[in-house]
């Protein structure tokens, strides 16, 4: 569940008094991520700042993600004040502490909440429910956001399924380190192979163009140049952490 710790179904009776302290809404919960899931509708905004790659899931399916760190449990975009430093914040993080879970067997959706989030309280903040038990406007907005995100996630799954079907994704080891510095490697990353893309039959390219998949592919490939930016952030963080010399 990545950022989620104590996920429970949101209940209008059990959680009648629950409130969300917006002043406490920070990115501390994401500080241990070195990548963040992304949907295809976010590609253009995300590509301005981050490298978009693909992660392979245990199921064998693929998931797009932005890279925000070069080491395990390292997020270079979460500052010491627990705020997101700069750039686009993915929808996966903006829906927190809520999440919409799906029971495919019964075709039902359930709104859940992470009770481990430190911004929840029964004394302070914006209430989630009215006195009569109805949803407040803020909760209704959050539910609408999650519903839209879920639909975009489905569209993203169709896109990555197409990449898998056409065997366009290849695993790559990304190497970092400036001149005179030790080289570091980051594995488990998948990218679209331009060589395989060029070898596709003439009948397939128009289909990828018509569905928007080709534009997404090249947005992903262009975004890879942001690895240099990530490496620079890592060097900056390392220099700040280094002890001062007298």
PDB file of C-alpha atoms in Angstrom:
ATOM      1  CA  UNK A   1       0.000   0.000   0.000  1.00  0.00           C
ATOM      2  CA  UNK A   2       3.094   2.240  -0.150  1.00  0.00           C
ATOM      3  CA  UNK A   3       2.116   5.285   1.934  1.00  0.00           C
ATOM      4  CA  UNK A   4      -0.811   3.690   3.773  1.00  0.00           C
ATOM      5  CA  UNK A   5      -0.468   2.182   7.236  1.00  0.00           C
ATOM      6  CA  UNK A   6      -3.774   1.599   9.081  1.00  0.00           C
ATOM      7  CA  UNK A   7      -6.408   1.528   6.342  1.00  0.00           C
ATOM      8  CA  UNK A   8     -10.031   1.022   7.430  1.00  0.00           C
ATOM      9  CA  UNK A   9     -13.369   1.577   5.667  1.00  0.00           C
ATOM     10  CA  UNK A  10     -14.701   5.058   6.376  1.00  0.00           C
ATOM     11  CA  UNK A  11     -17.883   4.722   8.438  1.00  0.00           C
ATOM     12  CA  UNK A  12     -20.309   7.585   9.014  1.00  0.00           C
ATOM     13  CA  UNK A  13     -21.192   6.201  12.457  1.00  0.00           C
ATOM     14  CA  UNK A  14     -17.826   5.053  13.781  1.00  0.00           C
ATOM     15  CA  UNK A  15     -16.055   8.128  12.368  1.00  0.00           C
ATOM     16  CA  UNK A  16     -18.855  10.660  12.948  1.00  0.00           C
ATOM     17  CA  UNK A  17     -16.564  12.999  14.914  1.00  0.00           C
ATOM     18  CA  UNK A  18     -13.468  12.557  12.784  1.00  0.00           C
ATOM     19  CA  UNK A  19     -11.832  15.745  11.471  1.00  0.00           C
ATOM     20  CA  UNK A  20      -8.993  16.520   9.078  1.00  0.00           C
ATOM     21  CA  UNK A  21      -6.495  19.170  10.139  1.00  0.00           C
ATOM     22  CA  UNK A  22      -5.551  20.883   6.889  1.00  0.00           C
ATOM     23  CA  UNK A  23      -2.741  22.787   8.607  1.00  0.00           C
ATOM     24  CA  UNK A  24      -1.131  19.430   9.366  1.00  0.00           C
ATOM     25  CA  UNK A  25      -1.461  18.149   5.818  1.00  0.00           C
ATOM     26  CA  UNK A  26       2.139  17.526   4.884  1.00  0.00           C
ATOM     27  CA  UNK A  27       4.163  15.121   2.782  1.00  0.00           C
ATOM     28  CA  UNK A  28       5.794  13.295   5.675  1.00  0.00           C
ATOM     29  CA  UNK A  29       3.868  10.165   4.721  1.00  0.00           C
ATOM     30  CA  UNK A  30       5.669  10.171   1.344  1.00  0.00           C
ATOM     31  CA  UNK A  31       9.202  10.760   2.663  1.00  0.00           C
ATOM     32  CA  UNK A  32      10.102   7.073   2.304  1.00  0.00           C
ATOM     33  CA  UNK A  33       9.177   6.751  -1.376  1.00  0.00           C
ATOM     34  CA  UNK A  34      11.730   6.917  -4.162  1.00  0.00           C
ATOM     35  CA  UNK A  35       9.003   6.686  -6.794  1.00  0.00           C
ATOM     36  CA  UNK A  36       5.329   7.673  -6.941  1.00  0.00           C
ATOM     37  CA  UNK A  37       2.595   6.059  -9.096  1.00  0.00           C
ATOM     38  CA  UNK A  38       1.284   8.183 -11.954  1.00  0.00           C
ATOM     39  CA  UNK A  39      -1.709   8.076 -14.287  1.00  0.00           C
ATOM     40  CA  UNK A  40      -1.454   8.900 -17.977  1.00  0.00           C
ATOM     41  CA  UNK A  41      -3.496  12.087 -17.669  1.00  0.00           C
ATOM     42  CA  UNK A  42      -0.688  13.446 -15.462  1.00  0.00           C
ATOM     43  CA  UNK A  43       2.163  12.715 -17.878  1.00  0.00           C
ATOM     44  CA  UNK A  44       2.477  16.199 -19.398  1.00  0.00           C
ATOM     45  CA  UNK A  45       2.551  18.028 -16.072  1.00  0.00           C
ATOM     46  CA  UNK A  46       4.859  15.507 -14.445  1.00  0.00           C
ATOM     47  CA  UNK A  47       7.294  15.437 -17.373  1.00  0.00           C
ATOM     48  CA  UNK A  48       8.238  19.074 -16.733  1.00  0.00           C
ATOM     49  CA  UNK A  49      10.043  18.072 -13.529  1.00  0.00           C
ATOM     50  CA  UNK A  50      10.415  14.289 -13.198  1.00  0.00           C
ATOM     51  CA  UNK A  51      11.612  11.235 -15.083  1.00  0.00           C
ATOM     52  CA  UNK A  52       8.630   8.986 -15.840  1.00  0.00           C
ATOM     53  CA  UNK A  53       9.488   5.285 -15.759  1.00  0.00           C
ATOM     54  CA  UNK A  54       7.616   2.002 -15.417  1.00  0.00           C
ATOM     55  CA  UNK A  55       7.690  -0.441 -12.504  1.00  0.00           C
ATOM     56  CA  UNK A  56       6.869  -4.131 -12.908  1.00  0.00           C
ATOM     57  CA  UNK A  57       4.341  -5.451 -10.419  1.00  0.00           C
ATOM     58  CA  UNK A  58       4.210  -8.954  -8.949  1.00  0.00           C
ATOM     59  CA  UNK A  59       1.288  -9.671 -11.271  1.00  0.00           C
ATOM     60  CA  UNK A  60       3.540  -9.018 -14.276  1.00  0.00           C
ATOM     61  CA  UNK A  61       1.674  -5.834 -15.155  1.00  0.00           C
ATOM     62  CA  UNK A  62       3.371  -2.442 -15.330  1.00  0.00           C
ATOM     63  CA  UNK A  63       2.723   0.841 -13.555  1.00  0.00           C
ATOM     64  CA  UNK A  64       3.993   4.303 -14.558  1.00  0.00           C
ATOM     65  CA  UNK A  65       5.766   6.238 -11.819  1.00  0.00           C
ATOM     66  CA  UNK A  66       7.843   9.355 -11.340  1.00  0.00           C
ATOM     67  CA  UNK A  67      11.296   9.009  -9.805  1.00  0.00           C
ATOM     68  CA  UNK A  68      11.829  11.167  -6.713  1.00  0.00           C
ATOM     69  CA  UNK A  69      14.874   9.456  -5.179  1.00  0.00           C
ATOM     70  CA  UNK A  70      17.903   7.383  -6.088  1.00  0.00           C
ATOM     71  CA  UNK A  71      18.003   5.170  -3.019  1.00  0.00           C
ATOM     72  CA  UNK A  72      15.486   3.033  -1.174  1.00  0.00           C
ATOM     73  CA  UNK A  73      13.299   5.036   1.211  1.00  0.00           C
ATOM     74  CA  UNK A  74      14.665   8.328  -0.153  1.00  0.00           C
ATOM     75  CA  UNK A  75      12.423  11.120  -1.426  1.00  0.00           C
ATOM     76  CA  UNK A  76      14.450  14.134  -2.516  1.00  0.00           C
ATOM     77  CA  UNK A  77      11.275  16.184  -2.956  1.00  0.00           C
ATOM     78  CA  UNK A  78      10.192  16.129   0.694  1.00  0.00           C
ATOM     79  CA  UNK A  79      11.972  18.858   2.647  1.00  0.00           C
ATOM     80  CA  UNK A  80      12.984  19.037   6.287  1.00  0.00           C
ATOM     81  CA  UNK A  81       9.697  20.849   6.971  1.00  0.00           C
ATOM     82  CA  UNK A  82       7.843  17.768   5.611  1.00  0.00           C
ATOM     83  CA  UNK A  83       6.502  19.805   2.681  1.00  0.00           C
ATOM     84  CA  UNK A  84       6.788  18.954  -1.003  1.00  0.00           C
ATOM     85  CA  UNK A  85       9.643  21.094  -2.265  1.00  0.00           C
ATOM     86  CA  UNK A  86       8.639  21.853  -5.827  1.00  0.00           C
ATOM     87  CA  UNK A  87       7.053  20.501  -8.975  1.00  0.00           C
ATOM     88  CA  UNK A  88       3.778  18.736  -9.672  1.00  0.00           C
ATOM     89  CA  UNK A  89       2.349  16.625  -6.836  1.00  0.00           C
ATOM     90  CA  UNK A  90       0.876  13.362  -8.207  1.00  0.00           C
ATOM     91  CA  UNK A  91      -2.798  12.597  -7.615  1.00  0.00           C
ATOM     92  CA  UNK A  92      -1.825   9.405  -5.783  1.00  0.00           C
ATOM     93  CA  UNK A  93      -0.429  11.595  -2.988  1.00  0.00           C
ATOM     94  CA  UNK A  94      -3.133  14.260  -3.144  1.00  0.00           C
ATOM     95  CA  UNK A  95      -5.890  11.756  -2.376  1.00  0.00           C
ATOM     96  CA  UNK A  96      -4.212  10.823   0.923  1.00  0.00           C
ATOM     97  CA  UNK A  97      -5.330   9.969   3.638  1.00  0.00           C
ATOM     98  CA  UNK A  98      -8.254   8.578   1.647  1.00  0.00           C
ATOM     99  CA  UNK A  99      -8.218   5.720  -0.844  1.00  0.00           C
ATOM    100  CA  UNK A 100     -10.893   4.007  -2.899  1.00  0.00           C
ATOM    101  CA  UNK A 101     -10.708   0.204  -2.767  1.00  0.00           C
ATOM    102  CA  UNK A 102     -12.398  -2.108  -5.243  1.00  0.00           C
ATOM    103  CA  UNK A 103     -14.001  -5.488  -4.620  1.00  0.00           C
ATOM    104  CA  UNK A 104     -14.018  -6.896  -8.137  1.00  0.00           C
ATOM    105  CA  UNK A 105     -15.840 -10.057  -7.100  1.00  0.00           C
ATOM    106  CA  UNK A 106     -18.844  -8.069  -5.877  1.00  0.00           C
ATOM    107  CA  UNK A 107     -18.302  -5.065  -8.176  1.00  0.00           C
ATOM    108  CA  UNK A 108     -18.329  -2.625  -5.253  1.00  0.00           C
ATOM    109  CA  UNK A 109     -16.182   0.342  -4.233  1.00  0.00           C
ATOM    110  CA  UNK A 110     -15.368   1.358  -0.653  1.00  0.00           C
ATOM    111  CA  UNK A 111     -13.986   4.657   0.617  1.00  0.00           C
ATOM    112  CA  UNK A 112     -11.209   3.974   3.123  1.00  0.00           C
ATOM    113  CA  UNK A 113      -9.031   6.164   5.297  1.00  0.00           C
ATOM    114  CA  UNK A 114      -5.582   5.765   6.824  1.00  0.00           C
ATOM    115  CA  UNK A 115      -6.064   6.104  10.564  1.00  0.00           C
ATOM    116  CA  UNK A 116      -2.283   6.276  10.911  1.00  0.00           C
ATOM    117  CA  UNK A 117      -2.229   9.790   9.421  1.00  0.00           C
ATOM    118  CA  UNK A 118      -1.161  12.384  12.000  1.00  0.00           C
ATOM    119  CA  UNK A 119      -3.534  15.007  10.569  1.00  0.00           C
ATOM    120  CA  UNK A 120      -6.665  13.250  11.865  1.00  0.00           C
ATOM    121  CA  UNK A 121      -8.353  14.435  15.040  1.00  0.00           C
ATOM    122  CA  UNK A 122     -11.714  14.514  16.799  1.00  0.00           C
ATOM    123  CA  UNK A 123     -11.131  17.984  18.249  1.00  0.00           C
ATOM    124  CA  UNK A 124      -9.540  20.081  15.491  1.00  0.00           C
ATOM    125  CA  UNK A 125      -9.912  20.530  11.753  1.00  0.00           C
ATOM    126  CA  UNK A 126     -12.539  20.193   9.043  1.00  0.00           C
ATOM    127  CA  UNK A 127     -15.246  17.633   9.926  1.00  0.00           C
ATOM    128  CA  UNK A 128     -15.830  14.750   7.539  1.00  0.00           C
ATOM    129  CA  UNK A 129     -19.485  14.347   8.491  1.00  0.00           C
ATOM    130  CA  UNK A 130     -22.292  16.702   9.415  1.00  0.00           C
ATOM    131  CA  UNK A 131     -24.228  16.365  12.668  1.00  0.00           C
ATOM    132  CA  UNK A 132     -26.921  14.361  10.848  1.00  0.00           C
ATOM    133  CA  UNK A 133     -24.307  11.942   9.504  1.00  0.00           C
ATOM    134  CA  UNK A 134     -24.332  13.266   5.940  1.00  0.00           C
ATOM    135  CA  UNK A 135     -21.061  13.920   4.120  1.00  0.00           C
ATOM    136  CA  UNK A 136     -19.594  17.403   4.415  1.00  0.00           C
ATOM    137  CA  UNK A 137     -18.667  19.320   1.260  1.00  0.00           C
ATOM    138  CA  UNK A 138     -14.972  18.640   1.837  1.00  0.00           C
ATOM    139  CA  UNK A 139     -15.555  14.880   2.070  1.00  0.00           C
ATOM    140  CA  UNK A 140     -17.770  14.983  -1.019  1.00  0.00           C
ATOM    141  CA  UNK A 141     -14.972  16.733  -2.941  1.00  0.00           C
ATOM    142  CA  UNK A 142     -12.464  14.135  -1.756  1.00  0.00           C
ATOM    143  CA  UNK A 143     -14.760  11.317  -2.871  1.00  0.00           C
ATOM    144  CA  UNK A 144     -15.217  12.943  -6.282  1.00  0.00           C
ATOM    145  CA  UNK A 145     -11.451  13.269  -6.622  1.00  0.00           C
ATOM    146  CA  UNK A 146     -10.941   9.604  -5.748  1.00  0.00           C
ATOM    147  CA  UNK A 147     -13.609   8.502  -8.206  1.00  0.00           C
ATOM    148  CA  UNK A 148     -11.943  10.445 -11.027  1.00  0.00           C
ATOM    149  CA  UNK A 149      -8.550   9.078 -10.033  1.00  0.00           C
ATOM    150  CA  UNK A 150      -9.872   5.517 -10.108  1.00  0.00           C
ATOM    151  CA  UNK A 151     -11.162   6.007 -13.659  1.00  0.00           C
ATOM    152  CA  UNK A 152      -7.836   7.468 -14.774  1.00  0.00           C
ATOM    153  CA  UNK A 153      -6.075   4.514 -13.171  1.00  0.00           C
ATOM    154  CA  UNK A 154      -8.174   2.163 -15.314  1.00  0.00           C
ATOM    155  CA  UNK A 155      -7.236   4.084 -18.469  1.00  0.00           C
ATOM    156  CA  UNK A 156      -3.602   3.920 -17.424  1.00  0.00           C
ATOM    157  CA  UNK A 157      -3.852   0.155 -16.965  1.00  0.00           C
ATOM    158  CA  UNK A 158      -5.162  -0.145 -20.545  1.00  0.00           C
ATOM    159  CA  UNK A 159      -2.184   1.889 -21.814  1.00  0.00           C
ATOM    160  CA  UNK A 160       0.424  -0.186 -19.974  1.00  0.00           C
ATOM    161  CA  UNK A 161      -1.329  -3.389 -21.054  1.00  0.00           C
ATOM    162  CA  UNK A 162      -0.845  -2.252 -24.659  1.00  0.00           C
ATOM    163  CA  UNK A 163       2.852  -1.600 -24.057  1.00  0.00           C
ATOM    164  CA  UNK A 164       3.166  -5.086 -22.559  1.00  0.00           C
ATOM    165  CA  UNK A 165       1.240  -6.673 -25.442  1.00  0.00           C
ATOM    166  CA  UNK A 166       3.574  -5.040 -27.986  1.00  0.00           C
ATOM    167  CA  UNK A 167       6.646  -5.913 -25.880  1.00  0.00           C
ATOM    168  CA  UNK A 168       7.841  -2.312 -25.908  1.00  0.00           C
ATOM    169  CA  UNK A 169       9.177  -2.158 -22.347  1.00  0.00           C
ATOM    170  CA  UNK A 170      12.739  -3.135 -21.507  1.00  0.00           C
ATOM    171  CA  UNK A 171      14.514  -3.220 -18.177  1.00  0.00           C
ATOM    172  CA  UNK A 172      17.275  -0.709 -17.693  1.00  0.00           C
ATOM    173  CA  UNK A 173      19.906  -0.014 -15.068  1.00  0.00           C
ATOM    174  CA  UNK A 174      20.278   3.720 -14.471  1.00  0.00           C
ATOM    175  CA  UNK A 175      23.721   4.909 -13.435  1.00  0.00           C
ATOM    176  CA  UNK A 176      24.412   8.090 -11.510  1.00  0.00           C
ATOM    177  CA  UNK A 177      27.462   9.937 -10.295  1.00  0.00           C
ATOM    178  CA  UNK A 178      29.403  12.941 -11.470  1.00  0.00           C
ATOM    179  CA  UNK A 179      33.019  13.059 -12.539  1.00  0.00           C
ATOM    180  CA  UNK A 180      35.299  11.863  -9.762  1.00  0.00           C
ATOM    181  CA  UNK A 181      32.375  10.488  -7.751  1.00  0.00           C
ATOM    182  CA  UNK A 182      31.484   6.850  -7.088  1.00  0.00           C
ATOM    183  CA  UNK A 183      28.956   5.491  -9.556  1.00  0.00           C
ATOM    184  CA  UNK A 184      25.577   4.402  -8.235  1.00  0.00           C
ATOM    185  CA  UNK A 185      23.112   2.095  -9.956  1.00  0.00           C
ATOM    186  CA  UNK A 186      19.341   1.927  -9.813  1.00  0.00           C
ATOM    187  CA  UNK A 187      17.756  -1.242 -11.167  1.00  0.00           C
ATOM    188  CA  UNK A 188      14.218  -2.555 -11.563  1.00  0.00           C
ATOM    189  CA  UNK A 189      13.292   0.303 -13.902  1.00  0.00           C
ATOM    190  CA  UNK A 190      11.552  -0.207 -17.242  1.00  0.00           C
ATOM    191  CA  UNK A 191      11.449   2.182 -20.189  1.00  0.00           C
ATOM    192  CA  UNK A 192      10.021   2.066 -23.695  1.00  0.00           C
ATOM    193  CA  UNK A 193      12.552   0.771 -26.205  1.00  0.00           C
ATOM    194  CA  UNK A 194      12.693   3.099 -29.223  1.00  0.00           C
ATOM    195  CA  UNK A 195      14.327   0.310 -31.188  1.00  0.00           C
ATOM    196  CA  UNK A 196      11.342  -1.976 -30.594  1.00  0.00           C
ATOM    197  CA  UNK A 197       8.965   0.912 -31.298  1.00  0.00           C
ATOM    198  CA  UNK A 198      10.580   1.550 -34.708  1.00  0.00           C
ATOM    199  CA  UNK A 199      10.203  -2.134 -35.596  1.00  0.00           C
ATOM    200  CA  UNK A 200       6.432  -2.141 -35.171  1.00  0.00           C
ATOM    201  CA  UNK A 201       4.410  -2.782 -38.293  1.00  0.00           C
ATOM    202  CA  UNK A 202       2.963   0.141 -40.253  1.00  0.00           C
ATOM    203  CA  UNK A 203      -0.545  -0.841 -39.186  1.00  0.00           C
ATOM    204  CA  UNK A 204       0.224  -0.389 -35.480  1.00  0.00           C
ATOM    205  CA  UNK A 205       1.685   3.132 -35.459  1.00  0.00           C
ATOM    206  CA  UNK A 206      -1.546   4.846 -36.656  1.00  0.00           C
ATOM    207  CA  UNK A 207      -3.443   2.973 -33.933  1.00  0.00           C
ATOM    208  CA  UNK A 208      -1.024   4.182 -31.249  1.00  0.00           C
ATOM    209  CA  UNK A 209      -1.295   7.717 -32.632  1.00  0.00           C
ATOM    210  CA  UNK A 210      -5.093   7.645 -32.757  1.00  0.00           C
ATOM    211  CA  UNK A 211      -5.469   6.361 -29.179  1.00  0.00           C
ATOM    212  CA  UNK A 212      -2.971   8.878 -27.799  1.00  0.00           C
ATOM    213  CA  UNK A 213      -0.539   6.135 -26.750  1.00  0.00           C
ATOM    214  CA  UNK A 214       2.216   7.394 -29.068  1.00  0.00           C
ATOM    215  CA  UNK A 215       2.112  10.858 -27.508  1.00  0.00           C
ATOM    216  CA  UNK A 216       2.344   9.324 -24.036  1.00  0.00           C
ATOM    217  CA  UNK A 217       5.298   7.201 -25.109  1.00  0.00           C
ATOM    218  CA  UNK A 218       7.270  10.183 -26.335  1.00  0.00           C
ATOM    219  CA  UNK A 219       6.337  12.248 -23.285  1.00  0.00           C
ATOM    220  CA  UNK A 220       7.810   9.429 -21.201  1.00  0.00           C
ATOM    221  CA  UNK A 221      10.961   9.244 -23.320  1.00  0.00           C
ATOM    222  CA  UNK A 222      11.464  13.019 -23.240  1.00  0.00           C
ATOM    223  CA  UNK A 223      11.028  13.059 -19.458  1.00  0.00           C
ATOM    224  CA  UNK A 224      14.046  10.799 -19.006  1.00  0.00           C
ATOM    225  CA  UNK A 225      16.299  13.830 -19.397  1.00  0.00           C
ATOM    226  CA  UNK A 226      15.085  14.872 -15.938  1.00  0.00           C
ATOM    227  CA  UNK A 227      17.299  12.157 -14.456  1.00  0.00           C
ATOM    228  CA  UNK A 228      20.073  14.769 -14.541  1.00  0.00           C
ATOM    229  CA  UNK A 229      17.910  17.034 -12.394  1.00  0.00           C
ATOM    230  CA  UNK A 230      17.305  14.226  -9.916  1.00  0.00           C
ATOM    231  CA  UNK A 231      21.011  13.476  -9.771  1.00  0.00           C
ATOM    232  CA  UNK A 232      21.722  17.162  -9.067  1.00  0.00           C
ATOM    233  CA  UNK A 233      19.183  17.116  -6.219  1.00  0.00           C
ATOM    234  CA  UNK A 234      20.883  14.036  -4.776  1.00  0.00           C
ATOM    235  CA  UNK A 235      24.282  15.745  -4.888  1.00  0.00           C
ATOM    236  CA  UNK A 236      22.799  18.847  -3.260  1.00  0.00           C
ATOM    237  CA  UNK A 237      21.278  16.763  -0.462  1.00  0.00           C
ATOM    238  CA  UNK A 238      24.545  14.902   0.026  1.00  0.00           C
ATOM    239  CA  UNK A 239      26.547  18.142   0.298  1.00  0.00           C
ATOM    240  CA  UNK A 240      24.140  19.485   2.924  1.00  0.00           C
ATOM    241  CA  UNK A 241      24.400  16.274   4.929  1.00  0.00           C
ATOM    242  CA  UNK A 242      28.205  16.203   4.788  1.00  0.00           C
ATOM    243  CA  UNK A 243      29.908  17.390   8.003  1.00  0.00           C
ATOM    244  CA  UNK A 244      31.536  20.817   7.797  1.00  0.00           C
ATOM    245  CA  UNK A 245      35.311  20.853   7.692  1.00  0.00           C
ATOM    246  CA  UNK A 246      37.345  23.333   9.705  1.00  0.00           C
TER     247      UNK A 246
END
